[in-house]
Short mmCIF file of C-alpha atoms in Angstrom, two decimals:
data_model
loop_
_atom_site.label_atom_id
_atom_site.label_comp_id
_atom_site.label_asym_id
_atom_site.label_seq_id
_atom_site.Cartn_x
_atom_site.Cartn_y
_atom_site.Cartn_z
CA MET A 1 20.08 34.88 3.38
CA ASN A 2 23.76 35.75 3.39
CA TYR A 3 25.81 33.19 1.48
CA ALA A 4 29.22 32.18 2.76
CA PRO A 5 32.12 32.29 0.29
CA GLY A 6 31.84 29.45 -2.24
CA VAL A 7 30.04 28.25 -5.34
CA TYR A 8 26.34 27.35 -5.22
CA ASP A 9 24.11 25.71 -7.81
CA GLY A 10 20.34 26.08 -7.86
CA VAL A 11 20.16 29.47 -6.11
CA SER A 12 17.06 31.27 -7.35
CA SER A 13 17.49 34.61 -9.07
CA GLU A 14 15.54 36.29 -6.24
CA ASP A 15 17.80 34.79 -3.54
CA TYR A 16 20.94 35.70 -5.47
CA HIS A 17 19.88 39.30 -5.94
CA ALA A 18 18.65 39.56 -2.33
CA ASP A 19 22.08 38.64 -0.96
CA PRO A 20 23.89 41.79 0.24
CA ALA A 21 27.17 40.88 -1.48
CA ILE A 22 28.10 43.46 -4.11
CA GLY A 23 27.66 42.36 -7.73
CA SER A 24 28.69 43.49 -11.16
CA THR A 25 25.70 45.78 -11.82
CA SER A 26 26.27 47.65 -8.55
CA LEU A 27 30.01 48.07 -9.13
CA LYS A 28 29.41 49.41 -12.63
CA LEU A 29 27.01 52.02 -11.26
CA ILE A 30 29.16 52.98 -8.27
CA ALA A 31 32.24 53.50 -10.43
CA GLN A 32 30.49 56.31 -12.34
CA PRO A 33 30.09 59.96 -11.24
CA GLY A 34 27.01 60.22 -9.03
CA GLY A 35 26.98 56.43 -8.82
CA PRO A 36 26.90 56.05 -5.02
CA ALA A 37 23.80 58.27 -4.69
CA LYS A 38 22.04 56.50 -7.56
CA TRP A 39 22.94 53.09 -6.14
CA LYS A 40 21.60 54.02 -2.69
CA TYR A 41 18.36 55.25 -4.25
CA LEU A 42 17.88 52.05 -6.24
CA GLN A 43 18.45 49.94 -3.13
CA ALA A 44 15.50 51.67 -1.48
CA ASN A 45 13.45 51.95 -4.68
CA PRO A 46 14.11 48.87 -6.81
CA GLU A 47 12.71 49.28 -10.27
CA HIS A 48 11.34 46.66 -12.60
CA LYS A 49 11.31 47.32 -16.30
CA ASP A 50 9.11 45.19 -18.54
CA ALA A 51 11.89 45.43 -21.12
CA TYR A 52 13.95 43.05 -18.97
CA ASP A 53 11.33 40.29 -19.15
CA LEU A 54 12.12 39.12 -22.67
CA GLY A 55 15.82 38.81 -21.83
CA THR A 56 15.10 36.95 -18.61
CA ILE A 57 12.96 34.38 -20.42
CA VAL A 58 15.48 33.94 -23.26
CA HIS A 59 18.09 33.20 -20.58
CA SER A 60 15.84 30.65 -18.84
CA ILE A 61 14.86 28.72 -21.93
CA THR A 62 18.37 28.80 -23.43
CA LEU A 63 20.54 28.20 -20.39
CA GLU A 64 18.29 25.81 -18.48
CA GLN A 65 15.60 24.77 -20.98
CA ASP A 66 13.18 26.03 -18.34
CA ASP A 67 9.94 27.71 -19.42
CA SER A 68 8.18 27.30 -16.09
CA GLN A 69 8.66 30.98 -15.23
CA VAL A 70 6.76 32.34 -18.20
CA GLN A 71 3.06 33.14 -18.22
CA VAL A 72 1.94 33.71 -21.79
CA ILE A 73 -0.79 36.36 -22.07
CA ASP A 74 -2.91 35.95 -25.18
CA ALA A 75 -3.30 39.62 -26.05
CA PRO A 76 -1.86 41.81 -28.80
CA ASP A 77 -0.60 44.42 -26.31
CA TRP A 78 -1.01 45.65 -22.73
CA ARG A 79 -3.57 48.34 -23.52
CA THR A 80 -6.73 46.46 -22.52
CA LYS A 81 -7.87 46.19 -18.94
CA ASP A 82 -8.00 42.37 -19.20
CA ALA A 83 -4.41 42.18 -20.43
CA ARG A 84 -3.17 44.42 -17.64
CA ALA A 85 -5.10 42.40 -15.04
CA ALA A 86 -3.61 39.15 -16.38
CA LYS A 87 -0.17 40.71 -16.19
CA GLU A 88 -0.61 41.73 -12.54
CA GLU A 89 -2.00 38.30 -11.72
CA ALA A 90 1.02 36.60 -13.26
CA ARG A 91 3.43 38.85 -11.35
CA ALA A 92 1.56 38.15 -8.09
CA ALA A 93 2.01 34.42 -8.76
CA GLY A 94 5.78 34.95 -9.20
CA LYS A 95 5.65 34.44 -12.96
CA ILE A 96 6.94 36.57 -15.79
CA PRO A 97 4.12 37.72 -18.05
CA LEU A 98 4.90 37.81 -21.77
CA LEU A 99 2.59 38.70 -24.63
CA ALA A 100 2.11 35.79 -27.04
CA LYS A 101 4.10 37.61 -29.72
CA ASP A 102 7.00 38.13 -27.31
CA TRP A 103 6.94 34.49 -26.28
CA GLU A 104 7.23 33.59 -29.95
CA LYS A 105 10.10 36.00 -30.22
CA ALA A 106 11.89 34.51 -27.18
CA ARG A 107 11.69 31.04 -28.68
CA ALA A 108 12.87 32.29 -32.06
CA MET A 109 15.85 33.93 -30.36
CA ARG A 110 16.64 30.71 -28.51
CA ASP A 111 16.40 28.79 -31.81
CA ALA A 112 18.73 31.27 -33.53
CA ILE A 113 21.27 30.87 -30.71
CA MET A 114 21.18 27.08 -30.85
CA ALA A 115 21.32 27.04 -34.67
CA ASP A 116 24.71 28.74 -34.48
CA PRO A 117 27.65 26.35 -33.98
CA ILE A 118 29.29 28.60 -31.37
CA GLY A 119 25.95 29.20 -29.63
CA LYS A 120 25.23 25.51 -29.52
CA ALA A 121 28.66 24.77 -28.06
CA ALA A 122 28.33 27.63 -25.55
CA PHE A 123 24.95 26.58 -24.21
CA THR A 124 25.23 22.80 -24.24
CA GLY A 125 26.91 20.81 -21.48
CA HIS A 126 27.58 23.88 -19.38
CA ARG A 127 27.07 24.68 -15.71
CA ALA A 128 24.16 27.14 -15.77
CA GLU A 129 23.93 30.21 -13.55
CA ALA A 130 26.09 29.02 -10.68
CA SER A 131 26.28 31.64 -7.93
CA VAL A 132 29.80 32.47 -6.79
CA PHE A 133 30.53 34.40 -3.58
CA HIS A 134 33.96 35.64 -2.57
CA ASP A 135 35.28 37.52 0.45
CA ASP A 136 37.47 40.30 -0.95
CA ASN A 137 39.26 41.64 2.14
CA GLY A 138 36.07 41.84 4.13
CA LEU A 139 33.85 42.86 1.23
CA MET A 140 31.60 40.11 -0.11
CA VAL A 141 31.49 40.09 -3.90
CA LYS A 142 29.26 37.89 -6.07
CA VAL A 143 28.94 36.83 -9.71
CA ARG A 144 26.60 34.47 -11.55
CA PRO A 145 28.05 33.34 -14.88
CA ASP A 146 25.38 32.36 -17.41
CA ALA A 147 27.35 29.37 -18.74
CA TRP A 148 30.48 27.88 -17.19
CA HIS A 149 32.68 25.45 -19.10
CA PRO A 150 36.10 24.26 -17.92
CA GLY A 151 38.29 27.37 -18.20
CA LEU A 152 35.57 29.43 -19.87
CA LEU A 153 32.67 31.66 -18.82
CA VAL A 154 30.04 32.75 -21.35
CA ASP A 155 27.64 35.65 -20.94
CA LEU A 156 24.46 35.60 -23.03
CA LYS A 157 23.38 39.07 -24.11
CA THR A 158 20.09 39.95 -25.77
CA CYS A 159 20.74 43.20 -27.59
CA LEU A 160 19.53 45.62 -30.24
CA SER A 161 22.60 44.99 -32.36
CA ALA A 162 25.02 42.08 -32.21
CA ASP A 163 27.21 43.79 -34.79
CA HIS A 164 30.77 43.90 -33.50
CA SER A 165 31.17 47.65 -33.80
CA LYS A 166 27.83 48.51 -32.19
CA PHE A 167 28.22 45.91 -29.47
CA GLY A 168 31.70 47.29 -28.90
CA ARG A 169 30.09 50.61 -28.00
CA ALA A 170 27.74 48.86 -25.56
CA VAL A 171 30.74 47.16 -23.93
CA LEU A 172 32.03 50.61 -23.05
CA ASP A 173 28.77 52.43 -22.34
CA LEU A 174 27.19 49.66 -20.28
CA GLY A 175 30.39 48.62 -18.55
CA TYR A 176 30.50 45.05 -19.90
CA TYR A 177 34.30 45.23 -19.71
CA GLN A 178 33.89 45.57 -15.93
CA SER A 179 31.60 42.51 -15.83
CA ASN A 180 34.18 40.54 -17.79
CA ALA A 181 36.94 41.42 -15.32
CA LEU A 182 34.81 40.82 -12.22
CA TYR A 183 33.54 37.43 -13.40
CA VAL A 184 36.97 36.00 -14.21
CA ASP A 185 38.53 37.50 -11.07
CA VAL A 186 35.86 36.29 -8.65
CA VAL A 187 35.79 32.79 -10.17
CA LYS A 188 39.58 32.66 -9.97
CA ALA A 189 39.60 33.87 -6.35
CA ALA A 190 36.82 31.50 -5.28
CA THR A 191 37.91 28.35 -7.12
CA GLY A 192 41.44 28.89 -8.41
CA GLU A 193 40.16 28.27 -11.95
CA ASP A 194 41.65 30.56 -14.56
CA CYS A 195 38.84 31.34 -17.02
CA LYS A 196 38.54 33.16 -20.30
CA PHE A 197 35.34 35.09 -20.96
CA GLY A 198 33.15 35.50 -24.04
CA PHE A 199 29.92 37.32 -24.87
CA PHE A 200 27.38 35.49 -27.01
CA ASN A 201 24.96 38.07 -28.39
CA VAL A 202 21.56 37.69 -30.00
CA GLU A 203 19.52 40.49 -31.51
CA LYS A 204 15.96 41.12 -30.33
CA GLU A 205 14.53 41.59 -33.81
CA PRO A 206 14.30 39.19 -36.77
CA PRO A 207 16.30 37.61 -38.24
CA TYR A 208 17.82 37.38 -34.72
CA LEU A 209 21.43 37.60 -35.80
CA VAL A 210 24.04 36.36 -33.35
CA SER A 211 27.69 37.12 -32.69
CA TRP A 212 30.58 36.08 -30.46
CA VAL A 213 32.71 38.80 -28.90
CA GLU A 214 35.66 38.65 -26.56
CA LEU A 215 37.73 41.50 -25.17
CA ASP A 216 41.49 41.80 -25.24
CA GLU A 217 43.56 41.85 -22.05
CA GLU A 218 44.07 45.61 -22.09
CA TYR A 219 40.32 46.22 -22.18
CA ILE A 220 39.74 43.71 -19.37
CA ASP A 221 42.46 45.38 -17.32
CA TYR A 222 40.58 48.67 -17.54
CA GLY A 223 37.53 46.80 -16.21
CA ARG A 224 39.63 45.45 -13.35
CA ARG A 225 40.82 48.94 -12.45
CA MET A 226 37.28 50.35 -12.62
CA ASN A 227 36.11 47.53 -10.32
CA GLU A 228 38.88 48.33 -7.84
CA ARG A 229 37.84 51.98 -7.96
CA ALA A 230 34.19 51.02 -7.36
CA LYS A 231 35.09 48.73 -4.44
CA ARG A 232 37.18 51.46 -2.84
CA ILE A 233 34.36 53.99 -3.22
CA TYR A 234 31.82 51.48 -1.90
CA ARG A 235 33.94 50.70 1.17
CA GLU A 236 34.35 54.41 1.91
CA CYS A 237 30.63 55.06 1.47
CA LEU A 238 29.72 52.12 3.70
CA GLU A 239 32.10 53.23 6.41
CA ALA A 240 30.89 56.83 6.43
CA ASP A 241 27.31 55.91 5.50
CA THR A 242 27.47 58.75 3.02
CA TRP A 243 26.43 58.26 -0.60
CA PRO A 244 27.55 61.28 -2.60
CA GLY A 245 26.06 62.46 -5.90
CA TYR A 246 27.97 64.63 -8.33
CA PRO A 247 31.04 66.47 -7.03
CA SER A 248 31.29 70.26 -7.19
CA LEU A 249 34.04 71.05 -9.64
CA GLY A 250 35.62 74.21 -11.01
CA PRO A 251 34.45 76.17 -14.03
CA ILE A 252 33.80 74.27 -17.25
CA SER A 253 35.73 75.39 -20.30
CA LEU A 254 34.35 75.54 -23.82
CA PRO A 255 35.32 72.28 -25.52
CA GLY A 256 37.86 72.72 -28.31
CA TYR A 257 35.54 71.49 -31.07
CA ALA A 258 32.75 73.83 -29.95
CA GLY A 259 35.15 76.77 -29.83
CA GLN A 260 36.00 76.17 -33.46
CA GLN A 261 32.32 75.95 -34.42
CA LEU A 262 31.42 79.14 -32.55
CA GLU A 263 34.41 81.01 -34.00
CA GLU A 264 33.31 80.04 -37.49
CA LEU A 265 29.74 81.20 -36.81
CA LEU A 266 30.90 84.50 -35.35
CA GLU A 267 33.37 85.14 -38.15
CA ASN A 268 30.67 84.59 -40.76
CA GLU A 269 28.42 87.34 -39.38
CA MET B 1 50.93 97.74 -6.71
CA SER B 2 51.14 94.05 -7.04
CA ASP B 3 53.30 92.01 -9.33
CA ILE B 4 52.22 88.79 -10.92
CA VAL B 5 54.86 86.28 -10.04
CA LYS B 6 55.07 83.32 -12.39
CA ALA B 7 56.37 80.20 -10.71
CA GLU B 8 59.18 78.70 -12.75
CA PRO B 9 59.30 74.91 -12.79
CA GLN B 10 62.10 73.46 -10.75
CA GLU B 11 64.85 71.93 -12.87
CA LEU B 12 65.84 68.39 -11.99
CA ALA B 13 69.27 66.88 -12.48
CA LEU B 14 69.44 63.65 -14.49
CA PRO B 15 69.58 61.30 -11.46
CA GLU B 16 66.52 63.08 -10.04
CA GLN B 17 64.73 62.83 -13.41
CA MET B 18 65.50 59.09 -13.49
CA LYS B 19 64.17 58.57 -9.98
CA TYR B 20 61.09 60.65 -10.78
CA ALA B 21 60.44 58.70 -14.00
CA GLU B 22 60.77 55.37 -12.20
CA ILE B 23 58.26 56.35 -9.53
CA VAL B 24 55.59 58.12 -11.57
CA THR B 25 55.41 55.49 -14.32
CA GLN B 26 54.20 52.99 -11.74
CA GLY B 27 51.08 55.05 -11.08
CA TYR B 28 47.70 54.98 -12.78
CA MET B 29 47.52 58.76 -13.19
CA VAL B 30 50.36 58.84 -15.64
CA PRO B 31 49.27 58.68 -19.34
CA GLN B 32 48.99 55.10 -20.62
CA ALA B 33 51.88 55.62 -23.05
CA TYR B 34 54.29 56.08 -20.13
CA ARG B 35 52.93 53.45 -17.77
CA ASN B 36 55.79 51.12 -16.78
CA LYS B 37 57.99 52.83 -19.39
CA PRO B 38 60.38 54.99 -17.33
CA ALA B 39 62.78 55.34 -20.27
CA ASN B 40 60.11 57.00 -22.42
CA ALA B 41 59.07 59.20 -19.51
CA LEU B 42 62.68 60.23 -18.98
CA ILE B 43 62.97 61.39 -22.59
CA ALA B 44 59.75 63.40 -22.32
CA ILE B 45 60.86 64.96 -19.02
CA GLY B 46 64.19 65.93 -20.55
CA LEU B 47 62.56 67.45 -23.62
CA GLY B 48 60.01 69.25 -21.47
CA GLN B 49 62.67 70.65 -19.17
CA ALA B 50 64.43 72.19 -22.16
CA MET B 51 61.12 73.90 -23.01
CA GLY B 52 60.60 75.12 -19.48
CA LEU B 53 57.91 72.59 -18.58
CA SER B 54 57.66 70.89 -15.20
CA PRO B 55 58.29 67.11 -15.21
CA ALA B 56 54.58 66.32 -14.71
CA GLU B 57 53.51 68.77 -17.41
CA SER B 58 56.01 67.20 -19.80
CA LEU B 59 54.36 63.79 -19.41
CA TYR B 60 50.94 65.20 -20.24
CA ARG B 61 52.01 67.51 -23.07
CA ILE B 62 54.59 65.38 -24.88
CA ASP B 63 53.84 61.96 -26.37
CA VAL B 64 56.50 59.52 -27.46
CA ILE B 65 55.08 57.25 -30.17
CA GLN B 66 57.25 54.86 -32.12
CA GLY B 67 60.31 56.63 -30.76
CA LYS B 68 59.18 60.03 -32.03
CA PRO B 69 58.18 62.80 -29.63
CA SER B 70 55.10 64.85 -30.49
CA ALA B 71 53.25 67.66 -28.75
CA SER B 72 50.16 69.81 -29.06
CA ALA B 73 50.15 72.51 -31.72
CA GLU B 74 49.82 75.06 -28.91
CA LEU B 75 53.11 73.90 -27.38
CA ILE B 76 54.88 73.97 -30.74
CA ALA B 77 53.51 77.46 -31.42
CA ALA B 78 54.59 78.58 -27.94
CA ASN B 79 58.13 77.34 -28.59
CA VAL B 80 58.26 79.21 -31.90
CA ARG B 81 57.13 82.45 -30.28
CA LYS B 82 59.36 81.95 -27.23
CA ALA B 83 62.34 81.82 -29.58
CA GLY B 84 61.39 85.31 -30.77
CA HIS B 85 59.92 84.34 -34.14
CA LEU B 86 56.62 85.72 -35.37
CA LEU B 87 53.94 83.12 -36.12
CA ARG B 88 50.70 83.97 -37.91
CA VAL B 89 47.91 81.50 -38.60
CA GLU B 90 45.22 82.40 -41.12
CA THR B 91 42.12 80.23 -41.30
CA ASP B 92 40.03 80.27 -44.46
CA ALA B 93 36.99 78.37 -43.23
CA PRO B 94 34.82 78.57 -46.39
CA ASN B 95 37.62 77.01 -48.44
CA MET B 96 38.79 74.72 -45.63
CA ARG B 97 42.31 76.03 -45.84
CA VAL B 98 44.80 77.11 -43.16
CA THR B 99 48.02 79.02 -43.79
CA ALA B 100 50.79 79.32 -41.21
CA THR B 101 53.49 81.92 -41.72
CA ILE B 102 56.66 82.38 -39.65
CA TYR B 103 58.97 85.41 -39.82
CA ARG B 104 62.25 84.49 -38.17
CA ALA B 105 63.67 86.92 -35.63
CA ASP B 106 66.99 86.92 -37.50
CA ASP B 107 65.37 87.39 -40.93
CA PRO B 108 62.14 89.30 -40.31
CA GLU B 109 61.56 90.28 -43.94
CA TYR B 110 61.29 86.73 -45.26
CA PRO B 111 58.05 84.78 -44.70
CA HIS B 112 58.16 80.99 -44.41
CA THR B 113 54.69 79.84 -45.39
CA VAL B 114 52.88 76.50 -45.36
CA THR B 115 49.28 76.02 -46.47
CA ARG B 116 47.23 72.97 -45.65
CA ASP B 117 43.84 72.22 -47.23
CA MET B 118 41.56 69.24 -47.67
CA ASP B 119 43.07 68.34 -51.03
CA TRP B 120 46.40 67.96 -49.25
CA ALA B 121 44.71 65.91 -46.48
CA LYS B 122 43.12 63.64 -49.08
CA SER B 123 46.40 63.16 -50.88
CA MET B 124 47.97 62.11 -47.57
CA GLY B 125 45.16 59.64 -46.82
CA LEU B 126 44.09 61.64 -43.75
CA ALA B 127 40.70 63.06 -44.76
CA THR B 128 38.71 59.94 -43.90
CA LYS B 129 40.15 59.61 -40.40
CA ASP B 130 37.78 60.15 -37.53
CA GLN B 131 39.35 63.31 -36.09
CA TRP B 132 39.67 64.84 -39.56
CA LYS B 133 35.98 64.29 -40.22
CA LYS B 134 35.02 65.74 -36.83
CA GLN B 135 37.24 68.83 -36.75
CA PRO B 136 38.96 69.29 -40.11
CA LEU B 137 39.90 72.95 -39.60
CA THR B 138 41.61 72.25 -36.30
CA MET B 139 43.55 69.37 -37.81
CA LEU B 140 44.57 71.54 -40.77
CA GLU B 141 45.70 74.25 -38.36
CA TRP B 142 47.82 71.80 -36.36
CA ARG B 143 49.47 70.41 -39.47
CA ALA B 144 50.11 73.85 -40.96
CA ILE B 145 51.78 75.06 -37.74
CA SER B 146 53.97 71.96 -37.30
CA ALA B 147 55.06 71.85 -40.96
CA CYS B 148 55.82 75.57 -41.01
CA ALA B 149 57.75 75.37 -37.73
CA ARG B 150 59.82 72.44 -39.04
CA LYS B 151 60.56 74.42 -42.17
CA ALA B 152 61.33 77.80 -40.59
CA CYS B 153 62.84 77.16 -37.18
CA SER B 154 63.29 73.49 -36.31
CA GLU B 155 66.04 74.50 -33.85
CA ALA B 156 63.38 76.19 -31.71
CA LEU B 157 61.37 73.01 -31.26
CA TYR B 158 63.75 71.13 -28.96
CA GLY B 159 63.38 68.01 -31.10
CA VAL B 160 59.58 67.90 -30.70
CA THR B 161 58.67 68.62 -34.29
CA TYR B 162 55.43 66.72 -34.76
CA VAL B 163 51.95 67.50 -33.47
CA THR B 164 49.87 64.92 -31.65
CA GLY B 165 48.37 62.49 -34.16
CA GLU B 166 51.00 63.21 -36.79
CA VAL B 167 52.93 60.17 -35.64
CA GLU B 168 50.59 57.20 -35.82
CA THR B 169 50.02 54.92 -32.87
CA PRO B 170 50.91 51.35 -33.79
CA ARG B 171 47.89 49.10 -34.13
CA ARG B 172 47.27 46.85 -31.19
CA PRO B 173 47.96 43.20 -31.90
CA ALA B 174 44.91 40.99 -32.31
CA VAL B 175 44.16 38.38 -29.65
CA PRO B 176 46.17 35.32 -30.60
CA ALA B 177 43.93 32.42 -31.58
CA GLN B 178 45.50 29.96 -29.16
CA ASP B 179 44.79 32.25 -26.21
CA SER B 180 41.17 33.15 -26.95
CA ALA B 181 37.99 32.26 -25.11
CA LEU B 182 36.58 30.81 -28.32
CA SER B 183 39.47 28.39 -28.66
CA ARG B 184 38.53 26.99 -25.24
CA LEU B 185 34.96 26.48 -26.39
CA MET B 186 35.69 25.20 -29.90
CA PRO B 187 39.38 24.34 -30.24
CA GLN B 188 39.02 24.02 -34.00
CA ALA B 189 37.37 27.44 -34.43
CA GLU B 190 39.29 30.52 -35.50
CA PRO B 191 38.16 33.50 -33.42
CA GLU B 192 37.38 36.77 -35.11
CA THR B 193 39.98 39.30 -34.18
CA ILE B 194 38.09 42.47 -34.91
CA ASP B 195 38.65 45.24 -32.44
CA PRO B 196 35.18 46.82 -32.12
CA GLU B 197 36.57 50.32 -31.72
CA LEU B 198 38.78 49.99 -34.73
CA ALA B 199 36.15 48.27 -36.83
CA GLU B 200 33.74 51.13 -36.19
CA ASP B 201 35.75 53.61 -38.18
CA PRO B 202 36.46 52.66 -41.78
CA ALA B 203 39.45 54.98 -41.57
CA ASP B 204 40.99 52.60 -39.09
CA GLN B 205 40.84 49.64 -41.39
CA PRO B 206 44.26 48.57 -42.68
CA PRO B 207 45.70 51.83 -44.00
CA THR B 208 45.55 52.37 -47.72
CA ILE B 209 47.94 54.19 -50.00
CA PRO B 210 46.21 57.08 -51.83
CA ASP B 211 46.14 56.75 -55.63
CA GLN B 212 47.96 60.07 -55.95
CA VAL B 213 50.91 58.73 -53.93
CA ARG B 214 51.02 55.52 -55.97
CA ALA B 215 51.01 57.52 -59.21
CA THR B 216 53.83 59.79 -58.05
CA VAL B 217 55.90 56.86 -56.82
CA ALA B 218 55.49 55.17 -60.21
CA ARG B 219 56.52 58.40 -61.96
CA VAL B 220 59.69 59.07 -59.95
CA LYS B 221 60.80 55.45 -59.57
CA GLY B 222 64.36 55.03 -60.79
CA THR B 223 64.82 58.78 -61.29
CA PRO B 224 66.83 61.26 -59.18
CA GLY B 225 63.48 62.65 -58.05
CA ALA B 226 62.87 59.57 -55.89
CA THR B 227 65.02 60.84 -53.02
CA ASP B 228 63.44 64.28 -53.23
CA TYR B 229 59.97 62.79 -53.15
CA ILE B 230 60.72 60.79 -49.99
CA ALA B 231 62.18 63.91 -48.38
CA TRP B 232 59.13 65.91 -49.44
CA LEU B 233 56.74 63.33 -47.98
CA LYS B 234 58.67 63.41 -44.72
CA ASP B 235 58.64 67.18 -44.63
CA GLU B 236 54.92 67.25 -45.37
CA GLY B 237 54.26 65.03 -42.40
CA ALA B 238 53.00 62.05 -44.42
CA PRO B 239 51.66 59.19 -42.26
CA GLU B 240 54.09 56.43 -41.38
CA HIS B 241 52.50 53.81 -43.67
CA ILE B 242 52.78 56.13 -46.70
CA LEU B 243 56.40 56.92 -45.92
CA ASN B 244 57.16 53.22 -45.51
CA TYR B 245 55.46 52.45 -48.81
CA ALA B 246 57.45 55.12 -50.64
CA ARG B 247 60.73 54.02 -49.06
CA HIS B 248 60.03 50.39 -49.87
CA GLU B 249 59.18 51.17 -53.47
CA LEU B 250 61.83 53.76 -54.15
CA GLU B 251 64.84 53.04 -51.97
CA GLU B 252 65.13 49.44 -53.15
CA GLN B 253 65.60 50.77 -56.64
CA GLN B 254 68.51 52.95 -55.62
#
């Protein structure tokens, strides 16, 4: 269904993602070179990666204390025919199959989050996964904050490294700064509430270290500008029904650092 | 027979430069350093015009950091050569050493020479910086050219005497505690104020004063050599924090 502008609780993940409003993941992709073509392909060929399952379950059991989605498969891995059959059966029933060891891991991650004072405060007494839809000059935009407190949105991230410096790289590479900007802007536009935004990160391997990260205003402003760029590109693509890949550009020059390396090699002959 | 005609940039009068600076600094395409800073842009445009650059080129090729203009080593070298001086740059890659030599047009027999090597970079606290680790020879080349040009023909540089990176960008202020997301979640908590990008590079931790500088400062303190040492540091292109340290330690004594 197409949701009208507003804030909705209890919208299933499937319904939220099925709504045609443009979300953070799409804008991040469209803002990049080749993004429109990749986005169009993924719309027609949605992909599911098993790697997402652990994160999805950690979100469910942490944000909503809900383990009804998970189907634990008692197998060491997915290599046996029985394990694969059980996995398919679980998916057909609308469940998320997890190996027993991964279910243990998901619960350990949840426990690590809640053992942290900031994690406990972030994921207690919050509004969980509210769906927010906003009409941005004729373009419907949506966000779904993991945890919403008065004046604060928190995004739970399961990651390889919660270390500030490494997570900082992910913020740039994976466009989290764009998510930050979109979430606070859409919530502000839809409700008038001025929110800050924080990332609560938990590592996927023991000892499941956690961290809290927030971005400064300059970084968020870059996200805002990238979102505006993505929305402009999306509008143009929609209007022309053309979804370009990479542009044809002029000749590429040898990068300065490579020139130095090659000169040194050639001189040493 | 065809002639190659080089388009000369159009010179703008000051009122036109001011109008231009006001308009372009409102755009996103202008470098971040000039965004909403028409006064800085005006200075760069003026400096660039003196060098024969178009207004737009000036904004991309000249930085104004902490009130000091800087440019690429290529632009500084071009200005030296345009003034008729001879500039030679010799790179000794195996020994990580670069020597720049300038023969002035009005004194062609006398070489002005500056050599930069990694020992010098270490003594200036530069060697551990990210760009110096990635492309040390290029950085040495830039510093040798700028120092030699300052020494031999500063009048040819139109006031742009430092290469990009030689003047340090001020560190961005940390997010104030009272305005953080964490303070909304846990009012009593102090948020961490680590900038991930800065934290990634140990060189970007609070700048340290090299032991060699400390030792020299201690040696010349209270002597007539103190003023010379500060002048030498300045001439050598020492980073701002080292210069400030030396001034603080030595000028108070005078």
